[in-house]
PDB file of C-alpha atoms in Angstrom:
ATOM      1  CA  UNK A   1       0.000   0.000   0.000  1.00 55.00           C
ATOM      2  CA  UNK A   2       1.315   3.423  -0.895  1.00 66.00           C
ATOM      3  CA  UNK A   3       1.159   5.481   2.293  1.00 65.00           C
ATOM      4  CA  UNK A   4       2.481   8.576   0.556  1.00 66.00           C
ATOM      5  CA  UNK A   5      -0.511   8.503  -1.808  1.00 66.00           C
ATOM      6  CA  UNK A   6      -2.934   8.115   1.106  1.00 65.00           C
ATOM      7  CA  UNK A   7      -1.294  10.968   3.002  1.00 67.00           C
ATOM      8  CA  UNK A   8      -1.296  13.170  -0.073  1.00 67.00           C
ATOM      9  CA  UNK A   9      -4.990  12.511  -0.741  1.00 70.00           C
ATOM     10  CA  UNK A  10      -6.056  13.188   2.840  1.00 73.00           C
ATOM     11  CA  UNK A  11      -3.913  16.324   3.009  1.00 69.00           C
ATOM     12  CA  UNK A  12      -5.319  17.705  -0.238  1.00 71.00           C
ATOM     13  CA  UNK A  13      -8.868  16.961   0.940  1.00 74.00           C
ATOM     14  CA  UNK A  14      -8.277  18.805   4.222  1.00 74.00           C
ATOM     15  CA  UNK A  15      -6.658  21.773   2.497  1.00 80.00           C
ATOM     16  CA  UNK A  16      -9.453  21.898  -0.066  1.00 79.00           C
ATOM     17  CA  UNK A  17     -12.179  22.108   2.588  1.00 81.00           C
ATOM     18  CA  UNK A  18     -10.333  24.834   4.504  1.00 84.00           C
ATOM     19  CA  UNK A  19      -9.768  26.746   1.284  1.00 87.00           C
ATOM     20  CA  UNK A  20     -13.481  26.739   0.517  1.00 86.00           C
ATOM     21  CA  UNK A  21     -14.368  27.889   4.042  1.00 85.00           C
ATOM     22  CA  UNK A  22     -11.871  30.761   4.009  1.00 88.00           C
ATOM     23  CA  UNK A  23     -12.864  31.743   0.452  1.00 91.00           C
ATOM     24  CA  UNK A  24     -16.514  32.048   1.502  1.00 87.00           C
ATOM     25  CA  UNK A  25     -15.500  34.125   4.526  1.00 87.00           C
ATOM     26  CA  UNK A  26     -13.379  36.389   2.316  1.00 90.00           C
ATOM     27  CA  UNK A  27     -16.229  36.847  -0.156  1.00 91.00           C
ATOM     28  CA  UNK A  28     -18.541  37.853   2.693  1.00 86.00           C
ATOM     29  CA  UNK A  29     -16.031  40.356   4.061  1.00 86.00           C
ATOM     30  CA  UNK A  30     -15.436  41.757   0.577  1.00 91.00           C
ATOM     31  CA  UNK A  31     -19.153  42.242   0.046  1.00 88.00           C
ATOM     32  CA  UNK A  32     -19.561  44.040   3.357  1.00 82.00           C
ATOM     33  CA  UNK A  33     -16.342  46.026   3.728  1.00 84.00           C
ATOM     34  CA  UNK A  34     -15.367  46.408   0.082  1.00 87.00           C
ATOM     35  CA  UNK A  35     -18.653  47.734  -1.237  1.00 87.00           C
ATOM     36  CA  UNK A  36     -20.039  49.586   1.783  1.00 82.00           C
ATOM     37  CA  UNK A  37     -16.866  50.566   3.619  1.00 82.00           C
ATOM     38  CA  UNK A  38     -18.299  49.364   6.941  1.00 80.00           C
ATOM     39  CA  UNK A  39     -16.031  47.088   8.954  1.00 79.00           C
ATOM     40  CA  UNK A  40     -18.031  44.313  10.612  1.00 80.00           C
ATOM     41  CA  UNK A  41     -16.177  41.919  12.896  1.00 83.00           C
ATOM     42  CA  UNK A  42     -19.373  40.026  13.655  1.00 85.00           C
ATOM     43  CA  UNK A  43     -19.047  37.925  10.504  1.00 87.00           C
ATOM     44  CA  UNK A  44     -16.303  35.850  12.096  1.00 87.00           C
ATOM     45  CA  UNK A  45     -18.617  35.212  15.030  1.00 89.00           C
ATOM     46  CA  UNK A  46     -21.460  34.167  12.744  1.00 91.00           C
ATOM     47  CA  UNK A  47     -19.125  31.761  10.942  1.00 91.00           C
ATOM     48  CA  UNK A  48     -17.936  30.332  14.264  1.00 93.00           C
ATOM     49  CA  UNK A  49     -21.469  29.883  15.634  1.00 95.00           C
ATOM     50  CA  UNK A  50     -22.577  28.113  12.469  1.00 94.00           C
ATOM     51  CA  UNK A  51     -19.563  25.801  12.432  1.00 93.00           C
ATOM     52  CA  UNK A  52     -19.902  24.984  16.131  1.00 97.00           C
ATOM     53  CA  UNK A  53     -23.622  24.283  15.753  1.00 97.00           C
ATOM     54  CA  UNK A  54     -22.999  21.900  12.865  1.00 95.00           C
ATOM     55  CA  UNK A  55     -20.235  20.099  14.759  1.00 95.00           C
ATOM     56  CA  UNK A  56     -22.317  19.652  17.911  1.00 97.00           C
ATOM     57  CA  UNK A  57     -25.374  18.482  15.969  1.00 96.00           C
ATOM     58  CA  UNK A  58     -23.413  15.906  13.982  1.00 95.00           C
ATOM     59  CA  UNK A  59     -21.109  14.589  16.712  1.00 95.00           C
ATOM     60  CA  UNK A  60     -23.324  14.725  19.802  1.00 96.00           C
ATOM     61  CA  UNK A  61     -26.795  14.126  18.397  1.00 95.00           C
ATOM     62  CA  UNK A  62     -25.940  12.019  15.306  1.00 93.00           C
ATOM     63  CA  UNK A  63     -28.006  14.247  13.022  1.00 92.00           C
ATOM     64  CA  UNK A  64     -27.330  14.033   9.291  1.00 92.00           C
ATOM     65  CA  UNK A  65     -24.978  16.636   7.866  1.00 90.00           C
ATOM     66  CA  UNK A  66     -27.618  18.337   5.714  1.00 93.00           C
ATOM     67  CA  UNK A  67     -30.000  18.864   8.621  1.00 96.00           C
ATOM     68  CA  UNK A  68     -27.076  20.013  10.778  1.00 95.00           C
ATOM     69  CA  UNK A  69     -26.168  22.580   8.115  1.00 93.00           C
ATOM     70  CA  UNK A  70     -29.692  23.976   8.315  1.00 96.00           C
ATOM     71  CA  UNK A  71     -29.384  24.127  12.110  1.00 97.00           C
ATOM     72  CA  UNK A  72     -26.055  25.977  11.820  1.00 96.00           C
ATOM     73  CA  UNK A  73     -27.479  28.438   9.305  1.00 95.00           C
ATOM     74  CA  UNK A  74     -30.492  29.014  11.544  1.00 97.00           C
ATOM     75  CA  UNK A  75     -28.340  29.664  14.609  1.00 97.00           C
ATOM     76  CA  UNK A  76     -26.170  32.097  12.656  1.00 94.00           C
ATOM     77  CA  UNK A  77     -29.247  33.943  11.403  1.00 95.00           C
ATOM     78  CA  UNK A  78     -30.621  34.234  14.936  1.00 96.00           C
ATOM     79  CA  UNK A  79     -27.319  35.671  16.201  1.00 92.00           C
ATOM     80  CA  UNK A  80     -27.125  38.031  13.216  1.00 90.00           C
ATOM     81  CA  UNK A  81     -30.619  39.350  13.922  1.00 93.00           C
ATOM     82  CA  UNK A  82     -29.879  39.779  17.630  1.00 92.00           C
ATOM     83  CA  UNK A  83     -26.744  41.754  16.811  1.00 88.00           C
ATOM     84  CA  UNK A  84     -27.901  43.435  13.606  1.00 86.00           C
ATOM     85  CA  UNK A  85     -31.201  45.003  14.583  1.00 89.00           C
ATOM     86  CA  UNK A  86     -29.784  47.182  17.410  1.00 87.00           C
ATOM     87  CA  UNK A  87     -26.810  48.266  15.272  1.00 85.00           C
ATOM     88  CA  UNK A  88     -28.688  49.302  12.129  1.00 83.00           C
ATOM     89  CA  UNK A  89     -27.912  53.012  12.477  1.00 85.00           C
ATOM     90  CA  UNK A  90     -24.280  52.724  13.546  1.00 81.00           C
ATOM     91  CA  UNK A  91     -21.569  53.762  11.121  1.00 81.00           C
ATOM     92  CA  UNK A  92     -17.783  53.618  10.811  1.00 77.00           C
ATOM     93  CA  UNK A  93     -15.877  53.078  14.053  1.00 80.00           C
ATOM     94  CA  UNK A  94     -18.948  52.563  16.208  1.00 82.00           C
ATOM     95  CA  UNK A  95     -20.089  49.576  14.131  1.00 81.00           C
ATOM     96  CA  UNK A  96     -16.627  48.011  14.399  1.00 79.00           C
ATOM     97  CA  UNK A  97     -16.573  48.518  18.181  1.00 84.00           C
ATOM     98  CA  UNK A  98     -20.004  46.970  18.702  1.00 81.00           C
ATOM     99  CA  UNK A  99     -19.333  43.989  16.458  1.00 79.00           C
ATOM    100  CA  UNK A 100     -15.997  43.262  18.165  1.00 79.00           C
ATOM    101  CA  UNK A 101     -17.994  42.765  21.370  1.00 74.00           C
ATOM    102  CA  UNK A 102     -20.012  40.025  19.674  1.00 64.00           C
TER     103      UNK A 102
END
């Protein structure tokens, strides 16, 4: 058995998944900061809450991945609404300060 081939395949699979995750995060930050000029640190928190929710649902409760993804998206949306509605009128530095606290 070629262990180098197995290692190479598992490494490329792990790097590929991380690349997709970071690319989606970068696209979201580009949409928000690049086009509006508003710096929002809450997006990292939303990504973390979604990922943690998916991991807990799959590992602890043995829920299928697709249902767990919906749970993670739902939890991220709830957090975004809880943080977003009070900060609708904030601009520039104040938005960055409030979203760092999230």
